[in-house]
CSV table of C-alpha atoms in Angstrom, one decimal:
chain,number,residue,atom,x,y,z
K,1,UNK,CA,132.9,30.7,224.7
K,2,UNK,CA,129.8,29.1,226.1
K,3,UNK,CA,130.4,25.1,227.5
K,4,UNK,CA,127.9,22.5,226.8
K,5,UNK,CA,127.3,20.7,229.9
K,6,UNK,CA,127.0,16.8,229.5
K,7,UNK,CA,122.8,17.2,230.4
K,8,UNK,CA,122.6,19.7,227.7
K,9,UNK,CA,124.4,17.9,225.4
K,10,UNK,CA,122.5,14.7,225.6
K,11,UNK,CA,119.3,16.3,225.1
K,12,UNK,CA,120.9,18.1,221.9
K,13,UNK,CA,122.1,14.8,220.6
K,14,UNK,CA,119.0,13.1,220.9
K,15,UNK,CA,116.5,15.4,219.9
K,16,UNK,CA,119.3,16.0,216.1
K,17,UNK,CA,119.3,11.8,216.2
K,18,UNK,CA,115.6,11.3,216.6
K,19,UNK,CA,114.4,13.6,214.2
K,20,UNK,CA,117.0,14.3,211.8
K,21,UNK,CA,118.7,10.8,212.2
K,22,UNK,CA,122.3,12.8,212.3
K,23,UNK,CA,124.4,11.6,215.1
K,24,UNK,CA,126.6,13.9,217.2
K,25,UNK,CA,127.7,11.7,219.5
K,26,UNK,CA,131.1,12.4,219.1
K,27,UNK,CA,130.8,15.6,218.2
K,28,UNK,CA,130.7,17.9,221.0
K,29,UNK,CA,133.6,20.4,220.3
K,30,UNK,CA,132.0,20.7,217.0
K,31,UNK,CA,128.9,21.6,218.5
K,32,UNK,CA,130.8,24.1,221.5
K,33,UNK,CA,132.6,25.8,218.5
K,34,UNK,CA,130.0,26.2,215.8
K,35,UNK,CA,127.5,27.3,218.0
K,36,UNK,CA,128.4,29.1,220.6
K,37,UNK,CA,129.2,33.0,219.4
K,38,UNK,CA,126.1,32.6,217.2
K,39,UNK,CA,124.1,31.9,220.1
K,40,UNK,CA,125.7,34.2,222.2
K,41,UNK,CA,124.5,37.1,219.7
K,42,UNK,CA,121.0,36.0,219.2
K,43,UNK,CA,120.9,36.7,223.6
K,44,UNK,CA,121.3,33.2,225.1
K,45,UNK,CA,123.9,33.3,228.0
K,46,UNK,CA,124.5,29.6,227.7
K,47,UNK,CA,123.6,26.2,226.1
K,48,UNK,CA,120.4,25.7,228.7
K,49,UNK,CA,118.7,28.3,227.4
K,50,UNK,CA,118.5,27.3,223.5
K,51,UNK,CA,118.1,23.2,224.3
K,52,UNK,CA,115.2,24.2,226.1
K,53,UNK,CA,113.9,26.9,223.9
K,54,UNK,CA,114.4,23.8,221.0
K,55,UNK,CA,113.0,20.8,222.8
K,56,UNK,CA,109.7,22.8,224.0
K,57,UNK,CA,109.3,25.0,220.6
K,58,UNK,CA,110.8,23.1,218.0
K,59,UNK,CA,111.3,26.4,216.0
K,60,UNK,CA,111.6,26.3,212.6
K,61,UNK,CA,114.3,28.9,212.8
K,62,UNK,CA,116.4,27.1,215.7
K,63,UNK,CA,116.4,23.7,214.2
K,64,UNK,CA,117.7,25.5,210.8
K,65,UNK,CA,120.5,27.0,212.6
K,66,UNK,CA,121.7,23.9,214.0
K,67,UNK,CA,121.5,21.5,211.0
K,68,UNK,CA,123.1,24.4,208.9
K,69,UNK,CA,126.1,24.9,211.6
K,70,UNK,CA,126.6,21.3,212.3
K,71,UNK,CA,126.4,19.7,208.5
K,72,UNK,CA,128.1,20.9,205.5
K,73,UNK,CA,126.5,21.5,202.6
K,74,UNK,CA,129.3,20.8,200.3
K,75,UNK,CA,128.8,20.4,196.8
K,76,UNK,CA,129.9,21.4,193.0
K,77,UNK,CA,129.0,20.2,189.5
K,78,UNK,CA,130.3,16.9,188.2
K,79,UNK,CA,131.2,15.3,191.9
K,80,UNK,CA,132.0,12.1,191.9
K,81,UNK,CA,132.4,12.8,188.2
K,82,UNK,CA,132.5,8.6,187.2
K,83,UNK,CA,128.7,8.5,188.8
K,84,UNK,CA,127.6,11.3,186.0
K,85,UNK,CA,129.6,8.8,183.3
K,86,UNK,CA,128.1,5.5,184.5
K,87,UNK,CA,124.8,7.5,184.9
K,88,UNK,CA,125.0,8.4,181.0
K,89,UNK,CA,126.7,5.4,180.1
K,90,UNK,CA,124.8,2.6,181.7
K,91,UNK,CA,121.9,3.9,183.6
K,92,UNK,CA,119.9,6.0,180.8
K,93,UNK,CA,119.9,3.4,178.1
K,94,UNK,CA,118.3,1.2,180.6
K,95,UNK,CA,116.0,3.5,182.1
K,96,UNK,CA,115.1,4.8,179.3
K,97,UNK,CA,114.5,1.3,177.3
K,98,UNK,CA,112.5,0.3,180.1
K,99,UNK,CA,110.2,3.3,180.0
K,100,UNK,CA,109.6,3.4,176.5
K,101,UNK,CA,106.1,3.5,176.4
K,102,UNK,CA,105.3,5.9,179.1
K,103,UNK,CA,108.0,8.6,178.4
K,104,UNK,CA,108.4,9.4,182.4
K,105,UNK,CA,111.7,9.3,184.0
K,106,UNK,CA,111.8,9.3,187.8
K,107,UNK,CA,114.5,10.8,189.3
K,108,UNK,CA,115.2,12.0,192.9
K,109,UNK,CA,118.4,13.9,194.4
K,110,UNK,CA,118.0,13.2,197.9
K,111,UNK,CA,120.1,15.9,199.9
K,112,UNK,CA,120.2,18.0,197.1
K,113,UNK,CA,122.1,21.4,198.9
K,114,UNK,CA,122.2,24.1,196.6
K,115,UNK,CA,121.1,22.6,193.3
K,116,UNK,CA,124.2,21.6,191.7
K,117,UNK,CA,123.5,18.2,191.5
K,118,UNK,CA,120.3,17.8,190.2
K,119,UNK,CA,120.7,20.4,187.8
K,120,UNK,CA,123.9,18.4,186.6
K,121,UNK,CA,121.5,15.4,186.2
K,122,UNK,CA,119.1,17.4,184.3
K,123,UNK,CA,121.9,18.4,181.9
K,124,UNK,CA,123.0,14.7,181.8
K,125,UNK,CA,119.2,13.6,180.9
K,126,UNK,CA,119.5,16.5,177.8
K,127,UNK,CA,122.3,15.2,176.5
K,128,UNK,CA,121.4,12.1,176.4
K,129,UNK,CA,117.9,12.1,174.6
K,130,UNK,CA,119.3,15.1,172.9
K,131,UNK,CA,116.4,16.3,170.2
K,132,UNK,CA,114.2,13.3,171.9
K,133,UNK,CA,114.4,15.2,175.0
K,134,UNK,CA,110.7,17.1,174.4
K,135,UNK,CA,109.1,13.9,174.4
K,136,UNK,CA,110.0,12.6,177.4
K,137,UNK,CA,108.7,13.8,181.2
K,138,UNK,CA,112.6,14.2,182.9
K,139,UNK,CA,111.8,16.2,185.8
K,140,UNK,CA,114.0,15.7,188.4
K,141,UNK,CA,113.0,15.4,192.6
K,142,UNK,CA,115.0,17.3,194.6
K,143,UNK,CA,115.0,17.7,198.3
K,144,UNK,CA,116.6,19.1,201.1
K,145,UNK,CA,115.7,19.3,204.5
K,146,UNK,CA,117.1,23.5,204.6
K,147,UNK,CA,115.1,26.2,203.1
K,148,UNK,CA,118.2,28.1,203.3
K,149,UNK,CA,119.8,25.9,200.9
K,150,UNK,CA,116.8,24.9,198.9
K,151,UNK,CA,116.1,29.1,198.4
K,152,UNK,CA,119.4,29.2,197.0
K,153,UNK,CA,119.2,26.7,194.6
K,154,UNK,CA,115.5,27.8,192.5
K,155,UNK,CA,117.7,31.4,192.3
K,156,UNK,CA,121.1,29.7,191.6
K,157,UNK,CA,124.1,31.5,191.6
K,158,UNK,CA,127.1,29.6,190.8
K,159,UNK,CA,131.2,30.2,189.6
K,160,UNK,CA,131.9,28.5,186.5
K,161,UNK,CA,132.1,24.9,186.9
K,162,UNK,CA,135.7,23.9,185.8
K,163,UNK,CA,135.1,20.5,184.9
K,164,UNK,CA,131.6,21.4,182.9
K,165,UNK,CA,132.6,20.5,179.1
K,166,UNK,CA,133.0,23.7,177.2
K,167,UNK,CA,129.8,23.0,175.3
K,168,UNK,CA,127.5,22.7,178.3
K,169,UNK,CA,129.0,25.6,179.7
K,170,UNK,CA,127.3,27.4,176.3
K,171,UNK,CA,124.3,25.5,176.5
K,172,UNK,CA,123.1,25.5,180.0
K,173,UNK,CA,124.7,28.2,181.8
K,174,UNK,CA,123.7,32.3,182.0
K,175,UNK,CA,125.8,34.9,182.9
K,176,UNK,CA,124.2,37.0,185.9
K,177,UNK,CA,123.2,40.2,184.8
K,178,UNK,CA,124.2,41.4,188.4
K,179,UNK,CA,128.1,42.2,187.8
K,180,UNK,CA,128.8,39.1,190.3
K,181,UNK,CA,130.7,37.5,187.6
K,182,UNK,CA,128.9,34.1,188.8
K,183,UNK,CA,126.6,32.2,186.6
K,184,UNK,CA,123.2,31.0,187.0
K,185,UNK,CA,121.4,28.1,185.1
K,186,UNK,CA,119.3,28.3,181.7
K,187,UNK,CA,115.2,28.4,182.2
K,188,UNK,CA,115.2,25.0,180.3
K,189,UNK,CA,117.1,23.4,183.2
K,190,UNK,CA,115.4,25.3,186.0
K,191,UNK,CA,111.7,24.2,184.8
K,192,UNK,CA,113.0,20.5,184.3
K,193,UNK,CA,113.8,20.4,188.5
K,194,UNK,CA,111.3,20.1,191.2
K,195,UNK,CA,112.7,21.6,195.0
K,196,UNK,CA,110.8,20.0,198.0
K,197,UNK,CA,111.6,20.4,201.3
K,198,UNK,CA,112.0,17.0,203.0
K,199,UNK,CA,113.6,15.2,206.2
K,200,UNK,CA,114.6,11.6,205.2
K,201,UNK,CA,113.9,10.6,208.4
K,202,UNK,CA,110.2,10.4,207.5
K,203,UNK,CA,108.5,7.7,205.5
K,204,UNK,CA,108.6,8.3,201.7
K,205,UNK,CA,105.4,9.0,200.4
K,206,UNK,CA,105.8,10.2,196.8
K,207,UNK,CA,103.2,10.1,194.2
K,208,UNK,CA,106.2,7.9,191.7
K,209,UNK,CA,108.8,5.3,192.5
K,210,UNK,CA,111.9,6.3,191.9
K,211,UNK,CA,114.1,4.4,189.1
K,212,UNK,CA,117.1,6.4,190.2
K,213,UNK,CA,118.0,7.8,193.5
K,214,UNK,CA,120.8,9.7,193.9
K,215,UNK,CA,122.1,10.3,197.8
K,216,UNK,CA,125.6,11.0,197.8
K,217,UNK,CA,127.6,12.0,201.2
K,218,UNK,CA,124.4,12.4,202.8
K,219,UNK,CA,124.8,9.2,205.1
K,220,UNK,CA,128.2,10.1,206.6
K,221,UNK,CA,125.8,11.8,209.2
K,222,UNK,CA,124.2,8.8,210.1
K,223,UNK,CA,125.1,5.7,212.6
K,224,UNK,CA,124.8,2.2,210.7
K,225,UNK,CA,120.8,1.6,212.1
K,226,UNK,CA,119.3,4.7,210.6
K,227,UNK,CA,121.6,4.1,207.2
K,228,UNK,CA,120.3,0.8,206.8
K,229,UNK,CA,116.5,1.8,207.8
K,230,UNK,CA,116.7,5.0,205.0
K,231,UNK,CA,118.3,2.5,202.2
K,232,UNK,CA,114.9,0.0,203.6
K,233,UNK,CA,112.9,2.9,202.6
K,234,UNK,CA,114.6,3.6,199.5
K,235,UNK,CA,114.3,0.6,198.5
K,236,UNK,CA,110.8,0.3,199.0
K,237,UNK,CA,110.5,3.6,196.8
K,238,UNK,CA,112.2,2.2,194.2
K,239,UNK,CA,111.1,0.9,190.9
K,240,UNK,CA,112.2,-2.5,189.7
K,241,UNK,CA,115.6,-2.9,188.6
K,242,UNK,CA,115.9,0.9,190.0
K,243,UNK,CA,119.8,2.2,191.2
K,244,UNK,CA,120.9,4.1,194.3
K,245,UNK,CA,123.8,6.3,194.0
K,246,UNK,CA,125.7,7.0,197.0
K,247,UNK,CA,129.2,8.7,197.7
K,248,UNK,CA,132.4,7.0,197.6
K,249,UNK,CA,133.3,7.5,200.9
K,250,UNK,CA,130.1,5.8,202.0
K,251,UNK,CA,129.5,2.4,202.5
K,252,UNK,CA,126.1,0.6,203.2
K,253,UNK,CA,125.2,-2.6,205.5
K,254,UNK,CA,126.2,-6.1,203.6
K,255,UNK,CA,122.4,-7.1,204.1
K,256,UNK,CA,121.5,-4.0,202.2
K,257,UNK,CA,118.4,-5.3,199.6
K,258,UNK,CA,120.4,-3.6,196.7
K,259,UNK,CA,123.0,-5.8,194.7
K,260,UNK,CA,125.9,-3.6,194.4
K,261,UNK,CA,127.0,-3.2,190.7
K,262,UNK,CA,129.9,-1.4,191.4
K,263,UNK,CA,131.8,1.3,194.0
K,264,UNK,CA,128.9,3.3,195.6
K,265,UNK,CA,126.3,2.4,193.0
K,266,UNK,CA,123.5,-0.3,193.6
K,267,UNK,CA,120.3,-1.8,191.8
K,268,UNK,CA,117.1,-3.2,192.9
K,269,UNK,CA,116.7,-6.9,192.1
């Protein structure tokens, strides 16, 4: 196995917390393991060689291979299934009072991985406005900063979701014609979500503000500074009275602008 000396490692560090705001700092043996056969195979004979190659080029490829070896893109339908309830429950009557007259919701999964979430919020939106749903524009935002990930979620191939109810498993899944045995997601769902690559680290410049954002155990990469400057920004790209979801094993800074409403869910006052 190749070692990462401490100048290498720095430089590595830095260059992931500058531009990706993910910090390694005490992640080195993460970094030694994950990195080093795969490296190895692609010709480098030690660490020098790719920090340099990634500090001078900024390849698209390299960068890839280190956020997709040193962050996990964990996800499944219904995590954090209370969110998807309190979503249903609380959030889309209000959202949806409140935008009435214009028929638009705005919606962004931030960190979406492979697609499971916002399609699970597009599913949520359906059954909510049920026959109504036509009327209204529901297209959901989603954006991750790995093509990898993003290329697998517009040709989604997924197991059965366990905790899908049985109806939605009719209604919005497709059996793969491929002999996989894995299951994909209906047109209707698939038109009503937009994939974007984004970094979150840069300033927000979409065309809407958002009345929900969803960005659930994407923070657990960050340091308390770059947390409380990307909830700054979401707020800012937030509508009035708009929610941020985040996961329950995050927390954010007690001079965050969002009143907290309960457990990993805020509003903009």
């Amino acid at each position: 196995m190749m070692q990462l000396s401490d100048s290498d490692f720095h430089r590595l560090v830095r260059f992931v917390q500058d531009n990706y705001g993910i910090n390694l700092k005490q992640k080195r043996l993460l970094i030694n393991s994950r990195l080093s056969a795969t490296l190895q195979a692609q010709g480098y004979h030690d660490f020098k060689g790719f920090v340099d190659d990634l500090l001078k080029k900024k390849d698209k490829e390299h960068i890839e291979l280190l956020l997709n070896k040193l962050t996990t893109n964990y996800t499944y339908f219904m995590r954090e299934k209370d969110h998807y309830q309190f979503f249903m429950d609380t959030i889309l009557p209000d959202i949806t009072k409140r935008n009435e007259r214009k028929k638009v919701l705005s919606i962004w999964s931030a960190g979406c991985s492979t697609g499971e979430e916002p399609y699970n919020i597009s599913m949520c939106i359906k059954e909510y406005l049920g026959a109504n749903a036509g009327a209204w524009d529901t297209r959901v935002l989603a954006t991750d900063i790995s093509q990898r990930v993003l290329s697998q979620a517009k040709d989604p191939s997924y197991e059965l979701p366990v905790d899908i109810p049985p109806s939605w498993r009719t209604r919005y899944f497709v059996k793969r014609k491929d002999g996989s045995g894995m299951y994909t997601v209906t047109p209707e769902i698939r038109r009503n979500v937009i994939f974007r690559t984004f970094n979150l680290m840069d300033p927000i410049r979409f065309k809407l503000k958002f009345d929900v954002i969803f960005c659930r155990n994407v923070m657990i990469y960050f340091d308390q500074p770059t947390k409380d400057a990307l909830i700054q920004r979401f707020y800012n790209a937030s509508n009035p009275g708009g929610y941020l979801l985040i996961g329950h094993s995050e927390n954010i800074s007690k001079d965050s602008p969002y009143r907290m409403l309960r457990p990993a869910t805020f509003r903009k006052d």
